[in-house]
mmCIF file of C-alpha atoms and ligand atoms in Angstrom:
data_model
loop_
_atom_site.group_PDB
_atom_site.id
_atom_site.type_symbol
_atom_site.label_atom_id
_atom_site.label_comp_id
_atom_site.label_asym_id
_atom_site.label_seq_id
_atom_site.Cartn_x
_atom_site.Cartn_y
_atom_site.Cartn_z
ATOM 1 C CA UNK A 1 -0.311 -0.025 -0.026
ATOM 2 C CA UNK A 2 1.515 3.275 -0.985
ATOM 3 C CA UNK A 3 -0.416 5.388 0.614
ATOM 4 C CA UNK A 4 -0.651 5.783 4.465
ATOM 5 C CA UNK A 5 -3.978 7.060 5.361
ATOM 6 C CA UNK A 6 -7.351 6.788 3.638
ATOM 7 C CA UNK A 7 -8.442 10.055 3.446
ATOM 8 C CA UNK A 8 -10.898 10.150 0.039
ATOM 9 C CA UNK A 9 -10.907 7.378 -2.581
ATOM 10 C CA UNK A 10 -9.851 10.173 -5.233
ATOM 11 C CA UNK A 11 -5.958 9.339 -3.170
ATOM 12 C CA UNK A 12 -6.150 5.800 -3.841
ATOM 13 C CA UNK A 13 -5.118 4.040 -6.967
ATOM 14 C CA UNK A 14 -6.967 0.971 -8.601
ATOM 15 C CA UNK A 15 -4.710 -1.215 -7.131
ATOM 16 C CA UNK A 16 -4.782 -0.314 -3.620
ATOM 17 C CA UNK A 17 -8.849 0.049 -3.845
ATOM 18 C CA UNK A 18 -8.276 -4.041 -5.651
ATOM 19 C CA UNK A 19 -5.895 -4.934 -2.923
ATOM 20 C CA UNK A 20 -8.175 -3.832 -0.078
ATOM 21 C CA UNK A 21 -11.306 -5.747 -1.671
ATOM 22 C CA UNK A 22 -9.455 -8.661 -1.959
ATOM 23 C CA UNK A 23 -7.963 -8.781 1.707
ATOM 24 C CA UNK A 24 -11.491 -7.940 2.387
ATOM 25 C CA UNK A 25 -13.043 -11.247 0.955
ATOM 26 C CA UNK A 26 -10.218 -13.163 2.604
ATOM 27 C CA UNK A 27 -10.866 -11.428 6.036
ATOM 28 C CA UNK A 28 -14.606 -12.397 5.268
ATOM 29 C CA UNK A 29 -14.066 -16.216 4.118
ATOM 30 C CA UNK A 30 -11.702 -16.343 7.420
ATOM 31 C CA UNK A 31 -14.241 -15.187 9.936
ATOM 32 C CA UNK A 32 -17.038 -17.505 8.642
ATOM 33 C CA UNK A 33 -14.627 -20.362 8.936
ATOM 34 C CA UNK A 34 -13.552 -19.699 12.540
ATOM 35 C CA UNK A 35 -10.413 -18.855 11.436
ATOM 36 C CA UNK A 36 -8.541 -16.082 13.680
ATOM 37 C CA UNK A 37 -6.468 -13.306 12.326
ATOM 38 C CA UNK A 38 -4.785 -11.155 14.830
ATOM 39 C CA UNK A 39 -2.922 -9.065 12.423
ATOM 40 C CA UNK A 40 -2.823 -6.057 14.389
ATOM 41 C CA UNK A 41 -1.920 -7.706 17.745
ATOM 42 C CA UNK A 42 -0.688 -5.234 20.522
ATOM 43 C CA UNK A 43 -1.601 -1.814 18.300
ATOM 44 C CA UNK A 44 -4.172 0.617 18.974
ATOM 45 C CA UNK A 45 -7.051 2.709 16.797
ATOM 46 C CA UNK A 46 -8.527 5.964 18.285
ATOM 47 C CA UNK A 47 -12.243 6.176 16.825
ATOM 48 C CA UNK A 48 -12.570 10.299 17.206
ATOM 49 C CA UNK A 49 -16.520 11.048 16.405
ATOM 50 C CA UNK A 50 -18.249 13.954 16.058
ATOM 51 C CA UNK A 51 -21.833 13.108 14.919
ATOM 52 C CA UNK A 52 -23.376 9.786 15.865
ATOM 53 C CA UNK A 53 -22.866 6.169 14.113
ATOM 54 C CA UNK A 54 -23.923 2.294 14.323
ATOM 55 C CA UNK A 55 -21.978 0.743 11.905
ATOM 56 C CA UNK A 56 -19.114 2.631 11.727
ATOM 57 C CA UNK A 57 -18.285 2.668 15.266
ATOM 58 C CA UNK A 58 -19.021 -1.192 15.511
ATOM 59 C CA UNK A 59 -17.684 -2.277 12.619
ATOM 60 C CA UNK A 60 -14.196 -0.495 13.690
ATOM 61 C CA UNK A 61 -14.407 -1.598 17.366
ATOM 62 C CA UNK A 62 -14.833 -5.208 16.340
ATOM 63 C CA UNK A 63 -12.694 -5.177 13.629
ATOM 64 C CA UNK A 64 -9.671 -3.982 15.860
ATOM 65 C CA UNK A 65 -10.970 -6.409 18.337
ATOM 66 C CA UNK A 66 -11.062 -9.468 15.912
ATOM 67 C CA UNK A 67 -7.445 -8.319 14.846
ATOM 68 C CA UNK A 68 -6.077 -8.670 18.024
ATOM 69 C CA UNK A 69 -5.866 -4.598 18.607
ATOM 70 C CA UNK A 70 -7.727 -2.455 20.539
ATOM 71 C CA UNK A 71 -10.162 0.679 19.746
ATOM 72 C CA UNK A 72 -10.644 3.557 22.134
ATOM 73 C CA UNK A 73 -14.121 5.807 21.633
ATOM 74 C CA UNK A 74 -12.925 9.186 21.773
ATOM 75 C CA UNK A 75 -16.486 11.185 21.566
ATOM 76 C CA UNK A 76 -16.423 14.995 21.357
ATOM 77 C CA UNK A 77 -18.243 15.763 24.421
ATOM 78 C CA UNK A 78 -15.069 14.178 26.014
ATOM 79 C CA UNK A 79 -12.474 15.250 23.930
ATOM 80 C CA UNK A 80 -10.439 18.750 24.057
ATOM 81 C CA UNK A 81 -11.053 19.266 20.677
ATOM 82 C CA UNK A 82 -14.605 19.548 21.413
ATOM 83 C CA UNK A 83 -13.569 23.013 23.142
ATOM 84 C CA UNK A 84 -11.413 23.985 20.698
ATOM 85 C CA UNK A 85 -8.205 22.834 20.983
ATOM 86 C CA UNK A 86 -6.480 23.235 17.721
ATOM 87 C CA UNK A 87 -6.549 20.024 15.105
ATOM 88 C CA UNK A 88 -2.530 20.231 14.911
ATOM 89 C CA UNK A 89 -2.026 19.578 18.543
ATOM 90 C CA UNK A 90 -4.546 16.802 18.780
ATOM 91 C CA UNK A 91 -2.975 15.252 15.913
ATOM 92 C CA UNK A 92 0.805 15.382 17.768
ATOM 93 C CA UNK A 93 -0.237 14.337 20.537
ATOM 94 C CA UNK A 94 -2.627 10.878 19.759
ATOM 95 C CA UNK A 95 0.207 10.117 17.555
ATOM 96 C CA UNK A 96 2.319 9.820 20.160
ATOM 97 C CA UNK A 97 -0.214 7.433 21.817
ATOM 98 C CA UNK A 98 -1.833 5.374 19.092
ATOM 99 C CA UNK A 99 -1.139 3.299 15.513
ATOM 100 C CA UNK A 100 -3.618 4.666 13.866
ATOM 101 C CA UNK A 101 -6.987 7.303 14.050
ATOM 102 C CA UNK A 102 -10.316 6.862 12.095
ATOM 103 C CA UNK A 103 -12.508 10.409 12.426
ATOM 104 C CA UNK A 104 -15.959 11.055 11.819
ATOM 105 C CA UNK A 105 -16.618 14.809 11.603
ATOM 106 C CA UNK A 106 -18.060 18.060 9.528
ATOM 107 C CA UNK A 107 -15.253 19.290 7.294
ATOM 108 C CA UNK A 108 -12.774 17.283 5.080
ATOM 109 C CA UNK A 109 -10.132 19.835 5.754
ATOM 110 C CA UNK A 110 -9.857 18.714 9.958
ATOM 111 C CA UNK A 111 -8.847 15.598 8.445
ATOM 112 C CA UNK A 112 -6.532 16.020 5.627
ATOM 113 C CA UNK A 113 -5.119 18.207 8.811
ATOM 114 C CA UNK A 114 -4.578 15.000 11.030
ATOM 115 C CA UNK A 115 -2.978 13.952 8.639
ATOM 116 C CA UNK A 116 -0.435 16.495 7.907
ATOM 117 C CA UNK A 117 0.145 17.199 11.195
ATOM 118 C CA UNK A 118 0.004 13.468 12.622
ATOM 119 C CA UNK A 119 2.706 10.787 12.027
ATOM 120 C CA UNK A 120 -0.096 8.165 12.333
ATOM 121 C CA UNK A 121 -2.779 6.671 9.680
ATOM 122 C CA UNK A 122 -5.743 8.858 9.628
ATOM 123 C CA UNK A 123 -8.979 7.077 8.087
ATOM 124 C CA UNK A 124 -11.885 8.775 7.269
ATOM 125 C CA UNK A 125 -15.153 7.793 8.699
ATOM 126 C CA UNK A 126 -17.280 10.241 7.306
ATOM 127 C CA UNK A 127 -17.149 13.931 6.687
ATOM 128 C CA UNK A 128 -19.762 16.221 5.054
ATOM 129 C CA UNK A 129 -17.674 15.689 1.772
ATOM 130 C CA UNK A 130 -16.860 12.137 2.011
ATOM 131 C CA UNK A 131 -17.517 8.474 3.479
ATOM 132 C CA UNK A 132 -14.895 5.932 1.534
ATOM 133 C CA UNK A 133 -15.311 3.425 4.243
ATOM 134 C CA UNK A 134 -18.725 2.892 3.141
ATOM 135 C CA UNK A 135 -17.939 2.674 -0.716
ATOM 136 C CA UNK A 136 -15.277 -0.069 -0.052
ATOM 137 C CA UNK A 137 -17.816 -2.414 1.673
ATOM 138 C CA UNK A 138 -20.323 -1.500 -1.133
ATOM 139 C CA UNK A 139 -17.947 -2.188 -3.828
ATOM 140 C CA UNK A 140 -17.453 -5.453 -1.585
ATOM 141 C CA UNK A 141 -20.549 -6.321 -1.840
ATOM 142 C CA UNK A 142 -21.359 -5.690 -5.916
ATOM 143 C CA UNK A 143 -18.724 -7.537 -6.422
ATOM 144 C CA UNK A 144 -19.825 -10.679 -4.709
ATOM 145 C CA UNK A 145 -23.352 -10.724 -5.390
ATOM 146 C CA UNK A 146 -22.962 -9.604 -9.100
ATOM 147 C CA UNK A 147 -19.570 -11.372 -9.640
ATOM 148 C CA UNK A 148 -17.555 -8.212 -11.505
ATOM 149 C CA UNK A 149 -17.516 -4.247 -11.179
ATOM 150 C CA UNK A 150 -16.136 -3.443 -14.389
ATOM 151 C CA UNK A 151 -19.281 -2.697 -16.810
ATOM 152 C CA UNK A 152 -21.843 -2.765 -13.849
ATOM 153 C CA UNK A 153 -24.311 0.457 -13.820
ATOM 154 C CA UNK A 154 -24.525 2.269 -10.564
ATOM 155 C CA UNK A 155 -27.923 4.843 -9.975
ATOM 156 C CA UNK A 156 -27.889 7.100 -6.994
ATOM 157 C CA UNK A 157 -30.929 8.334 -6.407
ATOM 158 C CA UNK A 158 -31.296 11.846 -4.169
ATOM 159 C CA UNK A 159 -28.755 13.731 -2.620
ATOM 160 C CA UNK A 160 -25.618 14.536 -3.804
ATOM 161 C CA UNK A 161 -23.743 14.127 -0.518
ATOM 162 C CA UNK A 162 -20.496 12.426 0.719
ATOM 163 C CA UNK A 163 -21.868 9.008 0.079
ATOM 164 C CA UNK A 164 -22.410 10.649 -4.005
ATOM 165 C CA UNK A 165 -19.277 11.798 -3.858
ATOM 166 C CA UNK A 166 -17.474 8.929 -2.861
ATOM 167 C CA UNK A 167 -19.211 6.219 -5.316
ATOM 168 C CA UNK A 168 -18.810 8.457 -8.192
ATOM 169 C CA UNK A 169 -14.898 7.697 -7.471
ATOM 170 C CA UNK A 170 -15.136 4.569 -5.831
ATOM 171 C CA UNK A 171 -17.380 3.044 -8.651
ATOM 172 C CA UNK A 172 -15.876 5.099 -11.675
ATOM 173 C CA UNK A 173 -12.374 3.842 -10.579
ATOM 174 C CA UNK A 174 -12.845 0.309 -10.749
ATOM 175 C CA UNK A 175 -14.577 0.861 -14.244
ATOM 176 C CA UNK A 176 -18.251 1.455 -13.266
ATOM 177 C CA UNK A 177 -20.323 3.291 -15.194
ATOM 178 C CA UNK A 178 -22.454 5.889 -12.407
ATOM 179 C CA UNK A 179 -25.399 7.836 -12.870
ATOM 180 C CA UNK A 180 -26.997 10.124 -10.638
ATOM 181 C CA UNK A 181 -30.422 11.329 -10.291
ATOM 182 C CA UNK A 182 -30.466 14.353 -8.254
ATOM 183 C CA UNK A 183 -32.841 17.822 -8.319
ATOM 184 C CA UNK A 184 -30.164 20.385 -9.945
ATOM 185 C CA UNK A 185 -29.557 22.238 -6.908
ATOM 186 C CA UNK A 186 -28.172 19.145 -4.721
ATOM 187 C CA UNK A 187 -25.716 17.957 -7.615
ATOM 188 C CA UNK A 188 -22.500 16.358 -5.967
ATOM 189 C CA UNK A 189 -19.324 18.212 -5.828
ATOM 190 C CA UNK A 190 -18.475 20.074 -9.096
ATOM 191 C CA UNK A 191 -14.763 18.801 -9.397
ATOM 192 C CA UNK A 192 -15.481 15.352 -8.507
ATOM 193 C CA UNK A 193 -18.137 15.506 -11.374
ATOM 194 C CA UNK A 194 -15.665 17.328 -13.690
ATOM 195 C CA UNK A 195 -13.389 14.044 -13.391
ATOM 196 C CA UNK A 196 -15.904 11.916 -13.469
ATOM 197 C CA UNK A 197 -17.264 13.452 -17.396
ATOM 198 C CA UNK A 198 -14.101 13.007 -18.618
ATOM 199 C CA UNK A 199 -14.287 9.429 -18.238
ATOM 200 C CA UNK A 200 -17.304 8.823 -20.311
ATOM 201 C CA UNK A 201 -18.812 6.605 -17.742
ATOM 202 C CA UNK A 202 -20.856 9.381 -15.782
ATOM 203 C CA UNK A 203 -24.099 11.461 -16.485
ATOM 204 C CA UNK A 204 -26.258 13.300 -13.730
ATOM 205 C CA UNK A 205 -29.503 15.017 -13.975
ATOM 206 C CA UNK A 206 -32.905 15.224 -12.540
ATOM 207 C CA UNK A 207 -34.966 12.882 -14.841
ATOM 208 C CA UNK A 208 -34.790 9.814 -12.485
ATOM 209 C CA UNK A 209 -36.296 7.352 -14.473
ATOM 210 C CA UNK A 210 -33.745 8.246 -17.482
ATOM 211 C CA UNK A 211 -30.624 7.810 -14.852
ATOM 212 C CA UNK A 212 -32.056 4.666 -13.272
ATOM 213 C CA UNK A 213 -32.393 2.666 -16.811
ATOM 214 C CA UNK A 214 -30.942 -0.130 -17.405
ATOM 215 C CA UNK A 215 -28.951 0.003 -13.804
ATOM 216 C CA UNK A 216 -27.458 -3.027 -11.827
ATOM 217 C CA UNK A 217 -27.441 -1.381 -8.695
ATOM 218 C CA UNK A 218 -29.581 1.232 -7.134
ATOM 219 C CA UNK A 219 -28.445 3.480 -4.684
ATOM 220 C CA UNK A 220 -29.965 6.130 -2.429
ATOM 221 C CA UNK A 221 -29.491 7.889 1.162
ATOM 222 C CA UNK A 222 -31.056 10.327 2.989
ATOM 223 C CA UNK A 223 -32.388 13.265 1.725
ATOM 224 C CA UNK A 224 -30.718 15.074 5.249
ATOM 225 C CA UNK A 225 -27.645 14.254 6.275
ATOM 226 C CA UNK A 226 -26.220 14.597 9.938
ATOM 227 C CA UNK A 227 -25.371 18.495 10.524
ATOM 228 C CA UNK A 228 -28.576 19.700 8.021
ATOM 229 C CA UNK A 229 -31.031 18.375 10.157
ATOM 230 C CA UNK A 230 -32.443 22.241 10.391
ATOM 231 C CA UNK A 231 -33.041 21.924 6.538
ATOM 232 C CA UNK A 232 -35.371 18.678 6.948
ATOM 233 C CA UNK A 233 -38.506 20.798 5.905
ATOM 234 C CA UNK A 234 -37.080 22.806 2.763
ATOM 235 C CA UNK A 235 -35.041 19.119 1.837
ATOM 236 C CA UNK A 236 -38.354 17.221 2.240
ATOM 237 C CA UNK A 237 -40.089 19.532 -0.129
ATOM 238 C CA UNK A 238 -36.476 19.337 -2.782
ATOM 239 C CA UNK A 239 -36.444 15.812 -2.861
ATOM 240 C CA UNK A 240 -39.751 15.121 -3.345
ATOM 241 C CA UNK A 241 -39.873 11.969 -5.536
ATOM 242 C CA UNK A 242 -36.185 11.234 -5.468
ATOM 243 C CA UNK A 243 -37.178 8.095 -4.046
ATOM 244 C CA UNK A 244 -36.456 4.091 -4.620
ATOM 245 C CA UNK A 245 -40.159 2.693 -5.206
ATOM 246 C CA UNK A 246 -41.560 -0.335 -6.880
ATOM 247 C CA UNK A 247 -41.899 2.042 -9.549
ATOM 248 C CA UNK A 248 -38.440 2.963 -10.160
ATOM 249 C CA UNK A 249 -37.470 -0.573 -9.584
ATOM 250 C CA UNK A 250 -39.084 -1.235 -13.157
ATOM 251 C CA UNK A 251 -37.219 0.632 -15.416
ATOM 252 C CA UNK A 252 -33.481 -0.750 -13.904
ATOM 253 C CA UNK A 253 -32.442 -4.337 -14.839
ATOM 254 C CA UNK A 254 -34.798 -7.122 -13.655
ATOM 255 C CA UNK A 255 -32.161 -8.314 -11.041
ATOM 256 C CA UNK A 256 -31.068 -5.192 -10.098
ATOM 257 C CA UNK A 257 -29.691 -4.703 -6.215
ATOM 258 C CA UNK A 258 -30.495 -1.794 -3.975
ATOM 259 C CA UNK A 259 -27.932 -1.000 -1.818
ATOM 260 C CA UNK A 260 -28.461 1.793 1.217
ATOM 261 C CA UNK A 261 -25.543 3.024 3.372
ATOM 262 C CA UNK A 262 -28.017 2.959 6.153
ATOM 263 C CA UNK A 263 -29.605 4.504 8.394
ATOM 264 C CA UNK A 264 -32.619 4.692 6.183
ATOM 265 C CA UNK A 265 -35.937 6.972 6.370
ATOM 266 C CA UNK A 266 -38.487 4.784 4.839
ATOM 267 C CA UNK A 267 -41.313 6.553 2.821
ATOM 268 C CA UNK A 268 -38.620 9.240 2.373
ATOM 269 C CA UNK A 269 -35.851 8.155 -0.098
ATOM 270 C CA UNK A 270 -36.794 4.134 0.036
ATOM 271 C CA UNK A 271 -40.340 2.708 0.291
ATOM 272 C CA UNK A 272 -40.601 -0.087 3.247
ATOM 273 C CA UNK A 273 -41.793 -2.143 0.453
ATOM 274 C CA UNK A 274 -38.233 -2.300 -1.500
ATOM 275 C CA UNK A 275 -35.958 -2.160 1.748
ATOM 276 C CA UNK A 276 -37.747 -4.901 2.737
ATOM 277 C CA UNK A 277 -37.635 -7.144 -0.335
ATOM 278 C CA UNK A 278 -33.873 -6.442 -0.935
ATOM 279 C CA UNK A 279 -32.155 -7.358 1.973
ATOM 280 C CA UNK A 280 -28.840 -6.931 0.224
ATOM 281 C CA UNK A 281 -28.838 -3.975 2.207
ATOM 282 C CA UNK A 282 -27.738 -5.691 5.417
ATOM 283 C CA UNK A 283 -25.501 -7.927 3.562
ATOM 284 C CA UNK A 284 -23.946 -4.332 2.590
ATOM 285 C CA UNK A 285 -23.867 -3.418 6.468
ATOM 286 C CA UNK A 286 -22.013 -6.071 7.530
ATOM 287 C CA UNK A 287 -19.619 -5.758 4.877
ATOM 288 C CA UNK A 288 -18.914 -2.873 6.903
ATOM 289 C CA UNK A 289 -16.743 -5.046 9.138
ATOM 290 C CA UNK A 290 -14.841 -6.600 6.728
ATOM 291 C CA UNK A 291 -14.307 -3.895 4.501
ATOM 292 C CA UNK A 292 -12.841 -2.088 7.460
ATOM 293 C CA UNK A 293 -10.665 -4.765 9.044
ATOM 294 C CA UNK A 294 -9.162 -4.674 5.089
ATOM 295 C CA UNK A 295 -8.180 -0.826 5.488
ATOM 296 C CA UNK A 296 -6.969 -1.792 9.209
ATOM 297 C CA UNK A 297 -4.719 -4.173 8.284
ATOM 298 C CA UNK A 298 -3.292 -2.481 4.880
ATOM 299 C CA UNK A 299 -2.785 0.843 6.632
ATOM 300 C CA UNK A 300 -1.374 -0.406 10.268
ATOM 301 C CA UNK A 301 0.181 -3.429 10.179
HETATM 302 N N1 LIG B 401 -23.335 3.761 7.156
HETATM 303 C C1 LIG B 401 -22.990 4.402 8.378
HETATM 304 O O1 LIG B 401 -21.384 5.020 8.244
HETATM 305 O O2 LIG B 401 -23.357 4.111 9.245
HETATM 306 P P1 LIG B 401 -23.344 4.741 10.611
HETATM 307 O O3 LIG B 401 -23.686 6.135 10.472
HETATM 308 O O4 LIG B 401 -24.108 4.107 11.743
HETATM 309 O O5 LIG B 401 -21.605 4.617 10.662
HETATM 310 N N1 LIG B 402 -25.247 11.162 3.790
HETATM 311 C C1 LIG B 402 -24.963 10.664 5.567
HETATM 312 C C2 LIG B 402 -24.328 9.195 5.020
HETATM 313 C C3 LIG B 402 -25.074 8.726 6.821
HETATM 314 C C4 LIG B 402 -24.141 7.467 6.999
HETATM 315 C C5 LIG B 402 -24.547 11.549 6.452
HETATM 316 O O1 LIG B 402 -23.966 11.925 6.364
HETATM 317 O O2 LIG B 402 -25.756 11.489 7.262
#
């Protein structure tokens, strides 16, 4: 692994992503067989959370345990960073105690600064800009269930948010086509879209049925992300209709998968009916564990 950190997927080469996906498959297989793999014996991971989490926290904490290491949950409410201690000082201090940091926060710059001023691997556990760990688990799930990544079409329906940004980068790097169906005012990051357009394997519009046509994978996420609670009412209005429902399933491939990073808001971005009939969403959630372990081993071993 050339890269010391996982800050965003655009920093990683196709080979680096592929090697983590392969390792994730191997670790999953070993765990199911009961084969222990204490590859991070004696190592410690700090997990800084400035936002809530179920999957990210549990996958990294259980992941470190499985690997023979130790994970510390560091809440924003308790850390001095929550009282204004600068990131550069936090980075320098934590680098002297820990072997790696996973951080969930608002600004991407904070994650980049931890990497800049610290001397240990930094893993982005979600920012407003990106959610690379989730997308590694998503790619693992798509490959597991459809046999390959290259040539598959993923359509993301909803907000051009952190999930959309990371899916565009991760899926296109792995040879997939990505279409985004979103309201015009809620498009993904413009630099990411510019890059995606240059590959010829990207489209974006507010025409949901057009973007979802012949998709192998339909993906969605909440209309209002963490930190956007105040915009809930405006967003409910703006995103009405940007929903994965049984009508939309008809335009995708007959055997299309549905993925959702979770948590889901049934009746908003996805109907209860579609969610309950696409339980691969929970394979996707499980794969957070295996994919996150592969990231930890790749960066910290
Ligand atoms: N998908 C995801 O990151 O879930 P959590 O917010 O529960 O960690
Ligand atoms: N876009 C969502 C993803 C949650 C995993 C958020 O940032 O809240």
